[in-house]
Short mmCIF file of C-alpha atoms and ligand atoms in Angstrom, two decimals:
data_model
loop_
_atom_site.label_atom_id
_atom_site.label_comp_id
_atom_site.label_asym_id
_atom_site.label_seq_id
_atom_site.Cartn_x
_atom_site.Cartn_y
_atom_site.Cartn_z
CA UNK A 1 -11.58 70.09 -52.88
CA UNK A 2 -11.84 66.54 -53.25
CA UNK A 3 -11.81 63.20 -51.57
CA UNK A 4 -8.28 62.34 -55.54
CA UNK A 5 -7.05 66.56 -55.30
CA UNK A 6 -6.24 64.87 -51.27
CA UNK A 7 -4.36 62.41 -51.98
CA UNK A 8 -2.93 63.46 -54.37
CA UNK A 9 -1.59 66.18 -51.65
CA UNK A 10 -1.30 63.62 -49.26
CA UNK A 11 1.59 62.49 -51.80
CA UNK A 12 2.98 65.21 -52.68
CA UNK A 13 6.70 65.54 -51.70
CA UNK A 14 7.60 67.89 -53.61
CA UNK A 15 8.57 71.77 -51.80
CA UNK A 16 7.61 74.24 -54.76
CA UNK A 17 4.76 72.43 -55.06
CA UNK A 18 3.56 72.23 -51.92
CA UNK A 19 4.02 76.00 -51.91
CA UNK A 20 0.88 75.97 -53.47
CA UNK A 21 -0.82 74.35 -50.27
CA UNK A 22 0.82 76.26 -47.79
CA UNK A 23 -0.45 79.27 -49.53
CA UNK A 24 -4.01 77.96 -50.08
CA UNK A 25 -4.51 76.78 -45.75
CA UNK A 26 -2.83 80.33 -44.92
CA UNK A 27 -5.40 81.72 -47.14
CA UNK A 28 -8.36 80.05 -45.85
CA UNK A 29 -6.82 80.45 -42.13
CA UNK A 30 -7.34 84.24 -42.54
CA UNK A 31 -10.48 84.61 -44.77
CA UNK A 32 -11.89 82.13 -42.81
CA UNK A 33 -10.83 82.76 -38.32
CA UNK A 34 -8.49 85.85 -39.21
CA UNK A 35 -5.43 86.40 -37.67
CA UNK A 36 -6.21 85.55 -33.86
CA UNK A 37 -4.56 82.91 -32.74
CA UNK A 38 -6.94 81.42 -29.14
CA UNK A 39 -4.92 80.39 -26.42
CA UNK A 40 -6.57 77.22 -24.35
CA UNK A 41 -4.37 77.06 -21.40
CA UNK A 42 -4.12 73.01 -20.78
CA UNK A 43 -4.25 71.66 -17.63
CA UNK A 44 -3.18 67.94 -17.26
CA UNK A 45 -5.14 67.06 -14.52
CA UNK A 46 -4.54 63.07 -13.88
CA UNK A 47 -2.77 60.68 -15.59
CA UNK A 48 -4.39 57.86 -14.27
CA UNK A 49 -5.97 55.67 -16.71
CA UNK A 50 -7.69 52.58 -17.43
CA UNK A 51 -7.27 52.32 -21.23
CA UNK A 52 -4.14 50.51 -22.66
CA UNK A 53 -4.25 52.64 -25.25
CA UNK A 54 -1.41 50.89 -27.91
CA UNK A 55 0.49 53.60 -28.61
CA UNK A 56 0.34 56.04 -24.84
CA UNK A 57 2.95 56.14 -22.59
CA UNK A 58 0.30 56.80 -19.74
CA UNK A 59 -1.97 53.78 -20.85
CA UNK A 60 -2.98 51.45 -17.52
CA UNK A 61 -0.65 48.57 -19.31
CA UNK A 62 2.42 51.66 -18.96
CA UNK A 63 5.24 49.96 -17.07
CA UNK A 64 7.03 52.52 -14.43
CA UNK A 65 4.16 55.37 -14.78
CA UNK A 66 4.04 57.17 -11.32
CA UNK A 67 0.66 57.94 -11.15
CA UNK A 68 -0.80 61.65 -10.15
CA UNK A 69 -4.58 63.89 -9.92
CA UNK A 70 -4.47 67.13 -9.16
CA UNK A 71 -6.36 68.64 -6.19
CA UNK A 72 -9.17 70.67 -7.08
CA UNK A 73 -7.48 73.87 -5.48
CA UNK A 74 -4.44 73.35 -7.76
CA UNK A 75 -6.38 73.16 -10.47
CA UNK A 76 -8.64 76.80 -9.46
CA UNK A 77 -4.65 78.02 -9.31
CA UNK A 78 -4.47 76.93 -12.55
CA UNK A 79 -7.72 78.70 -13.98
CA UNK A 80 -6.47 81.70 -11.73
CA UNK A 81 -3.21 82.01 -14.32
CA UNK A 82 -5.04 80.99 -17.45
CA UNK A 83 -7.54 84.37 -16.62
CA UNK A 84 -4.38 86.39 -15.58
CA UNK A 85 -2.52 85.77 -19.06
CA UNK A 86 -5.28 87.01 -21.07
CA UNK A 87 -6.88 83.00 -22.42
CA UNK A 88 -10.18 82.01 -23.20
CA UNK A 89 -10.63 79.19 -21.88
CA UNK A 90 -8.89 76.36 -19.90
CA UNK A 91 -8.95 72.61 -21.44
CA UNK A 92 -8.59 69.83 -18.75
CA UNK A 93 -7.14 66.18 -19.80
CA UNK A 94 -6.45 63.41 -18.39
CA UNK A 95 -6.38 59.59 -18.85
CA UNK A 96 -9.49 57.92 -19.18
CA UNK A 97 -10.05 58.00 -14.83
CA UNK A 98 -12.98 56.34 -12.90
CA UNK A 99 -11.23 58.54 -9.35
CA UNK A 100 -12.81 61.72 -11.68
CA UNK A 101 -15.85 60.97 -10.41
CA UNK A 102 -18.80 62.97 -11.54
CA UNK A 103 -19.63 65.19 -8.50
CA UNK A 104 -16.31 65.96 -8.18
CA UNK A 105 -15.07 67.96 -11.92
CA UNK A 106 -19.18 68.67 -11.78
CA UNK A 107 -17.71 70.85 -8.75
CA UNK A 108 -14.59 71.24 -10.32
CA UNK A 109 -15.93 73.32 -13.09
CA UNK A 110 -18.76 75.79 -11.35
CA UNK A 111 -15.52 76.77 -9.39
CA UNK A 112 -13.88 77.25 -12.57
CA UNK A 113 -16.46 79.37 -14.20
CA UNK A 114 -17.49 81.49 -11.11
CA UNK A 115 -13.84 82.21 -9.88
CA UNK A 116 -12.62 83.63 -13.72
CA UNK A 117 -15.57 82.56 -16.41
CA UNK A 118 -13.23 81.42 -19.02
CA UNK A 119 -14.50 78.55 -21.67
CA UNK A 120 -14.03 75.49 -20.09
CA UNK A 121 -12.85 72.18 -22.14
CA UNK A 122 -13.05 68.29 -20.82
CA UNK A 123 -10.84 65.60 -22.53
CA UNK A 124 -11.62 63.35 -20.65
CA UNK A 125 -12.11 60.46 -22.64
CA UNK A 126 -15.29 57.93 -23.04
CA UNK A 127 -17.77 58.68 -20.33
CA UNK A 128 -21.19 58.15 -19.68
CA UNK A 129 -24.13 60.32 -20.59
CA UNK A 130 -24.72 61.04 -16.65
CA UNK A 131 -21.53 62.22 -16.87
CA UNK A 132 -21.94 64.22 -19.68
CA UNK A 133 -24.65 66.11 -19.05
CA UNK A 134 -23.61 66.57 -14.94
CA UNK A 135 -20.47 68.06 -17.24
CA UNK A 136 -22.22 70.84 -19.24
CA UNK A 137 -25.37 71.73 -16.68
CA UNK A 138 -22.52 72.42 -14.40
CA UNK A 139 -21.26 75.00 -17.27
CA UNK A 140 -18.37 72.99 -19.64
CA UNK A 141 -18.51 73.84 -23.07
CA UNK A 142 -16.11 72.10 -25.19
CA UNK A 143 -15.69 68.25 -25.32
CA UNK A 144 -12.74 67.01 -27.19
CA UNK A 145 -12.78 62.90 -28.38
CA UNK A 146 -9.66 61.97 -30.79
CA UNK A 147 -11.18 59.80 -33.46
CA UNK A 148 -7.41 58.76 -33.74
CA UNK A 149 -8.53 56.68 -37.12
CA UNK A 150 -11.44 55.76 -39.56
CA UNK A 151 -10.08 52.46 -40.21
CA UNK A 152 -12.08 49.96 -38.33
CA UNK A 153 -9.36 47.31 -38.14
CA UNK A 154 -6.58 49.41 -37.22
CA UNK A 155 -8.91 51.44 -34.38
CA UNK A 156 -9.59 47.84 -32.97
CA UNK A 157 -6.23 46.92 -32.88
CA UNK A 158 -4.41 49.72 -31.36
CA UNK A 159 -7.60 49.88 -29.02
CA UNK A 160 -7.86 46.29 -27.67
CA UNK A 161 -9.45 47.75 -23.78
CA UNK A 162 -12.43 50.47 -26.07
CA UNK A 163 -15.37 48.68 -25.63
CA UNK A 164 -16.97 50.24 -29.35
CA UNK A 165 -15.47 51.24 -32.63
CA UNK A 166 -14.95 53.98 -34.53
CA UNK A 167 -17.61 54.97 -35.19
CA UNK A 168 -19.39 54.50 -32.26
CA UNK A 169 -16.26 56.89 -30.79
CA UNK A 170 -17.83 59.02 -33.63
CA UNK A 171 -21.10 58.38 -31.84
CA UNK A 172 -20.49 59.34 -28.79
CA UNK A 173 -18.66 62.84 -30.45
CA UNK A 174 -22.17 63.48 -32.26
CA UNK A 175 -24.47 62.83 -29.08
CA UNK A 176 -21.84 64.94 -27.19
CA UNK A 177 -23.35 67.43 -29.85
CA UNK A 178 -27.11 67.31 -28.44
CA UNK A 179 -25.75 67.75 -25.29
CA UNK A 180 -24.50 71.16 -26.29
CA UNK A 181 -21.21 70.64 -25.84
CA UNK A 182 -18.57 71.94 -28.80
CA UNK A 183 -17.29 68.71 -30.10
CA UNK A 184 -13.46 68.37 -30.84
CA UNK A 185 -11.93 65.64 -32.57
CA UNK A 186 -8.94 64.40 -33.98
CA UNK A 187 -6.04 62.04 -35.58
CA UNK A 188 -2.28 60.98 -35.02
CA UNK A 189 -0.01 61.35 -38.75
CA UNK A 190 2.01 58.31 -38.95
CA UNK A 191 0.25 55.41 -36.73
CA UNK A 192 1.93 52.16 -37.64
CA UNK A 193 -0.56 50.51 -40.21
CA UNK A 194 -1.67 54.17 -41.32
CA UNK A 195 -2.19 54.45 -45.26
CA UNK A 196 -2.28 57.42 -46.99
CA UNK A 197 -6.29 55.83 -48.23
CA UNK A 198 -6.90 55.97 -44.13
CA UNK A 199 -5.69 59.31 -43.78
CA UNK A 200 -7.86 60.63 -46.65
CA UNK A 201 -10.95 59.09 -45.12
CA UNK A 202 -9.71 60.64 -41.90
CA UNK A 203 -9.64 63.95 -43.29
CA UNK A 204 -12.62 63.31 -45.21
CA UNK A 205 -14.50 62.46 -41.91
CA UNK A 206 -13.42 65.84 -39.98
CA UNK A 207 -15.53 67.38 -43.19
CA UNK A 208 -19.08 64.74 -43.15
CA UNK A 209 -19.10 65.57 -39.34
CA UNK A 210 -18.52 69.32 -39.38
CA UNK A 211 -16.29 69.14 -35.89
CA UNK A 212 -15.89 72.55 -34.26
CA UNK A 213 -11.90 71.66 -33.87
CA UNK A 214 -9.58 69.12 -35.04
CA UNK A 215 -6.38 68.34 -33.62
CA UNK A 216 -3.77 66.87 -35.59
CA UNK A 217 -0.33 65.71 -34.17
CA UNK A 218 2.74 63.18 -35.35
CA UNK A 219 2.48 60.22 -33.82
CA UNK A 220 5.49 59.93 -31.39
CA UNK A 221 6.98 56.47 -30.49
CA UNK A 222 6.36 55.81 -26.69
CA UNK A 223 9.01 53.34 -25.33
CA UNK A 224 7.63 50.11 -24.02
CA UNK A 225 4.19 51.32 -25.71
CA UNK A 226 2.71 47.74 -27.66
CA UNK A 227 3.20 50.53 -31.07
CA UNK A 228 6.59 50.72 -30.50
CA UNK A 229 7.39 47.43 -30.14
CA UNK A 230 6.32 43.93 -32.73
CA UNK A 231 2.96 45.18 -32.85
CA UNK A 232 4.65 48.34 -34.55
CA UNK A 233 5.98 46.30 -36.67
CA UNK A 234 3.74 43.68 -37.57
CA UNK A 235 1.65 46.97 -38.53
CA UNK A 236 3.96 48.17 -40.53
CA UNK A 237 4.69 45.41 -42.82
CA UNK A 238 1.13 45.18 -42.96
CA UNK A 239 0.96 48.34 -44.81
CA UNK A 240 3.39 47.99 -46.81
CA UNK A 241 5.08 51.41 -49.14
CA UNK A 242 1.50 52.47 -48.14
CA UNK A 243 2.25 53.75 -44.27
CA UNK A 244 2.33 56.90 -43.41
CA UNK A 245 5.55 58.60 -41.92
CA UNK A 246 5.25 60.24 -38.69
CA UNK A 247 6.97 62.90 -39.83
CA UNK A 248 6.31 67.23 -39.07
CA UNK A 249 5.79 67.50 -43.16
CA UNK A 250 2.79 64.83 -43.06
CA UNK A 251 1.21 66.17 -40.38
CA UNK A 252 1.52 70.03 -42.09
CA UNK A 253 -0.19 68.17 -45.20
CA UNK A 254 -2.66 66.56 -42.55
CA UNK A 255 -3.18 70.19 -41.06
CA UNK A 256 -3.69 72.29 -44.59
CA UNK A 257 -6.20 69.87 -46.58
CA UNK A 258 -7.81 70.10 -43.23
CA UNK A 259 -7.84 73.44 -43.05
CA UNK A 260 -8.99 73.64 -46.83
CA UNK A 261 -11.91 71.49 -46.00
CA UNK A 262 -12.70 72.47 -42.84
CA UNK A 263 -12.60 76.06 -43.03
CA UNK A 264 -14.27 77.67 -39.96
CA UNK A 265 -13.31 75.01 -37.85
CA UNK A 266 -10.30 75.74 -34.69
CA UNK A 267 -7.02 74.05 -35.51
CA UNK A 268 -4.40 74.04 -33.35
CA UNK A 269 -0.91 73.59 -33.80
CA UNK A 270 -0.11 70.87 -31.78
CA UNK A 271 2.50 69.86 -29.33
CA UNK A 272 3.49 66.79 -30.75
CA UNK A 273 4.50 69.15 -33.68
CA UNK A 274 6.42 70.77 -31.51
CA UNK A 275 8.34 68.59 -30.13
CA UNK A 276 9.45 66.81 -33.56
CA UNK A 277 10.56 70.58 -34.02
CA UNK A 278 11.41 72.64 -31.35
CA UNK A 279 12.55 75.46 -33.33
CA UNK A 280 10.01 75.91 -36.25
CA UNK A 281 7.19 73.35 -35.81
CA UNK A 282 4.59 75.23 -33.92
CA UNK A 283 5.78 78.52 -36.37
CA UNK A 284 4.72 75.91 -38.87
CA UNK A 285 1.31 74.90 -37.97
CA UNK A 286 -0.16 78.46 -37.71
CA UNK A 287 1.62 79.53 -40.60
CA UNK A 288 -0.29 76.59 -42.74
CA UNK A 289 -3.83 76.57 -41.27
CA UNK A 290 -4.05 76.46 -37.41
CA UNK A 291 -5.45 79.27 -35.67
CA UNK A 292 -4.74 77.74 -31.74
CA UNK A 293 -2.66 77.47 -29.41
CA UNK A 294 -2.14 75.37 -25.75
CA UNK A 295 -0.08 76.39 -23.51
CA UNK A 296 0.62 74.04 -20.91
CA UNK A 297 -0.54 75.11 -17.06
CA UNK A 298 0.55 71.87 -15.62
CA UNK A 299 1.56 72.44 -12.23
CA UNK A 300 5.46 71.45 -12.98
CA UNK A 301 5.44 68.83 -10.90
CA UNK A 302 2.81 66.43 -12.53
CA UNK A 303 3.50 68.14 -15.85
CA UNK A 304 7.23 65.39 -15.63
CA UNK A 305 4.91 62.59 -15.27
CA UNK A 306 2.24 63.01 -18.31
CA UNK A 307 4.43 62.00 -20.77
CA UNK A 308 2.09 60.42 -23.40
CA UNK A 309 5.35 60.49 -25.66
CA UNK A 310 8.62 61.21 -24.14
CA UNK A 311 10.51 64.35 -24.88
CA UNK A 312 6.57 66.45 -24.78
CA UNK A 313 7.51 70.53 -25.66
CA UNK A 314 8.08 72.02 -22.36
CA UNK A 315 8.25 69.40 -20.10
CA UNK A 316 10.26 71.53 -18.04
CA UNK A 317 9.28 74.75 -18.31
CA UNK A 318 7.47 77.18 -16.15
CA UNK A 319 3.68 78.19 -17.42
CA UNK A 320 5.19 82.16 -17.32
CA UNK A 321 7.58 81.17 -19.54
CA UNK A 322 5.57 78.78 -22.13
CA UNK A 323 3.45 81.72 -22.69
CA UNK A 324 6.24 84.20 -23.08
CA UNK A 325 7.35 82.20 -25.31
CA UNK A 326 4.27 81.66 -27.47
CA UNK A 327 3.02 84.79 -27.45
CA UNK A 328 6.46 85.95 -29.20
CA UNK A 329 6.09 83.20 -31.58
CA UNK A 330 2.51 84.65 -32.68
CA UNK A 331 3.56 88.59 -32.60
CA UNK A 332 7.12 87.26 -35.03
CA UNK A 333 4.50 85.87 -37.46
CA UNK A 334 2.56 88.94 -37.28
CA UNK A 335 -0.61 87.46 -36.00
CA UNK A 336 -2.38 88.75 -32.79
CA UNK A 337 -3.26 86.38 -29.45
CA UNK A 338 -6.58 86.01 -29.61
CA UNK A 339 -9.48 87.62 -26.79
CA UNK A 340 -12.34 86.03 -25.48
CA UNK A 341 -13.36 82.42 -25.80
CA UNK A 342 -12.87 82.14 -30.08
CA UNK A 343 -15.11 79.84 -31.07
CA UNK A 344 -15.60 78.44 -34.12
CA UNK A 345 -18.00 80.77 -36.49
CA UNK A 346 -19.51 77.62 -37.41
CA UNK A 347 -20.96 77.20 -33.90
CA UNK A 348 -23.29 80.27 -33.58
CA UNK A 349 -24.73 79.69 -37.40
CA UNK A 350 -24.90 76.26 -36.51
CA UNK A 351 -26.87 77.34 -33.59
CA UNK A 352 -29.19 80.10 -35.60
CA UNK A 353 -29.84 77.28 -37.92
CA UNK A 354 -31.73 75.45 -35.24
N1 SAM B 1 -7.73 60.52 -22.35
C1 SAM B 1 -8.38 61.48 -23.26
C2 SAM B 1 -8.81 60.42 -24.76
O1 SAM B 1 -8.33 59.44 -24.93
O2 SAM B 1 -9.26 61.36 -25.62
C3 SAM B 1 -7.75 62.35 -23.51
C4 SAM B 1 -5.81 61.92 -23.30
S1 SAM B 1 -5.30 61.32 -24.45
C5 SAM B 1 -3.39 60.66 -23.82
C6 SAM B 1 -4.76 62.52 -25.19
C7 SAM B 1 -4.73 62.76 -26.95
O3 SAM B 1 -2.96 62.18 -26.73
C8 SAM B 1 -4.89 61.13 -27.58
O4 SAM B 1 -6.03 61.23 -27.97
C9 SAM B 1 -4.11 60.38 -28.68
O5 SAM B 1 -4.24 61.07 -29.84
C10 SAM B 1 -2.44 61.53 -28.01
N2 SAM B 1 -1.16 60.93 -28.03
C11 SAM B 1 -0.97 59.81 -26.95
N3 SAM B 1 -0.35 59.12 -27.01
C12 SAM B 1 0.11 59.79 -28.00
C13 SAM B 1 1.49 59.31 -29.33
N4 SAM B 1 2.40 57.91 -28.93
N5 SAM B 1 2.14 60.44 -30.03
C14 SAM B 1 0.97 61.21 -30.36
N6 SAM B 1 -0.16 61.65 -29.78
C15 SAM B 1 -0.07 60.72 -28.53
#
């Protein structure tokens, strides 16, 4: 698959022709990462954030957000649930929160490892090298940081408070890999101002950097954010006819193409996809290249406060219900629930080549 083919498939709307893309992606997924769907238990540990990302409902500038930070004990209880449910990984995600300090998070990571032995993924935004090294030494295995878009101007406009450019962000990911993390990135599909060419370039960039995990979800407008208002209107007008839609179909095309260019990468069927299409979003992701799902384990009282966009799938469910629904869905597709950490086969190969 070359860049021209990616561009061609992105613009394809004929359902019959798209069947060929879905088939290729599903066959590649089966051949390269198998039928197992790995479950990563997500704990949204804090919604404090110092950044003002123009799309995000918990950004520093977002109005009327009641802020929280989950306690160590509550996080450890969530990790115990993950273990009891048979999940292979705990993912801790938060806004960019300086209140999550180096020592506290290192202690939490050590605590989870000691109690459960599970793989640990962090998604805590941009952090300095000292923090990252301390967390890796404490036992964290993976780090997720989406680059969101490869268009430098769009990146700058939607991240007014981030100090660096998109290439700085990619450099940070590579530094995380040097520190010893498996690294994950991703993009939102249909951000105002995103064009078809940008999206093709995003997919090509996943391939260039040999990412271990890639999260792809539709952009969902979050009320009161700059992208939901004047900035969004301005960026859409600039992209004109080249503006990509933020619909499930486009997100699924990006997911399928990503599987084709990064055959062994771990790719989740994202919550954003399930939010826009509650009936079949998650299943369609799994049928079109995804091999990971991230059931939410965040205690319900906090979960409702982590609204990066409205109507997030599973917002009012308990962890047991979410897990039961997801497992039934996986089985219904003739797939199996993955056991163990579910590390991408690429990682082992890269390590033995070093
Ligand atoms: N602070 C960390 C970071 O920035 O990487 C992790 C938390 S951040 C809320 C996690 C991801 O949520 C972002 O990378 C972004 O892609 C996604 N996100 C935020 N707002 C969104 C929206 N309105 N629609 C879809 N996805 C969104």
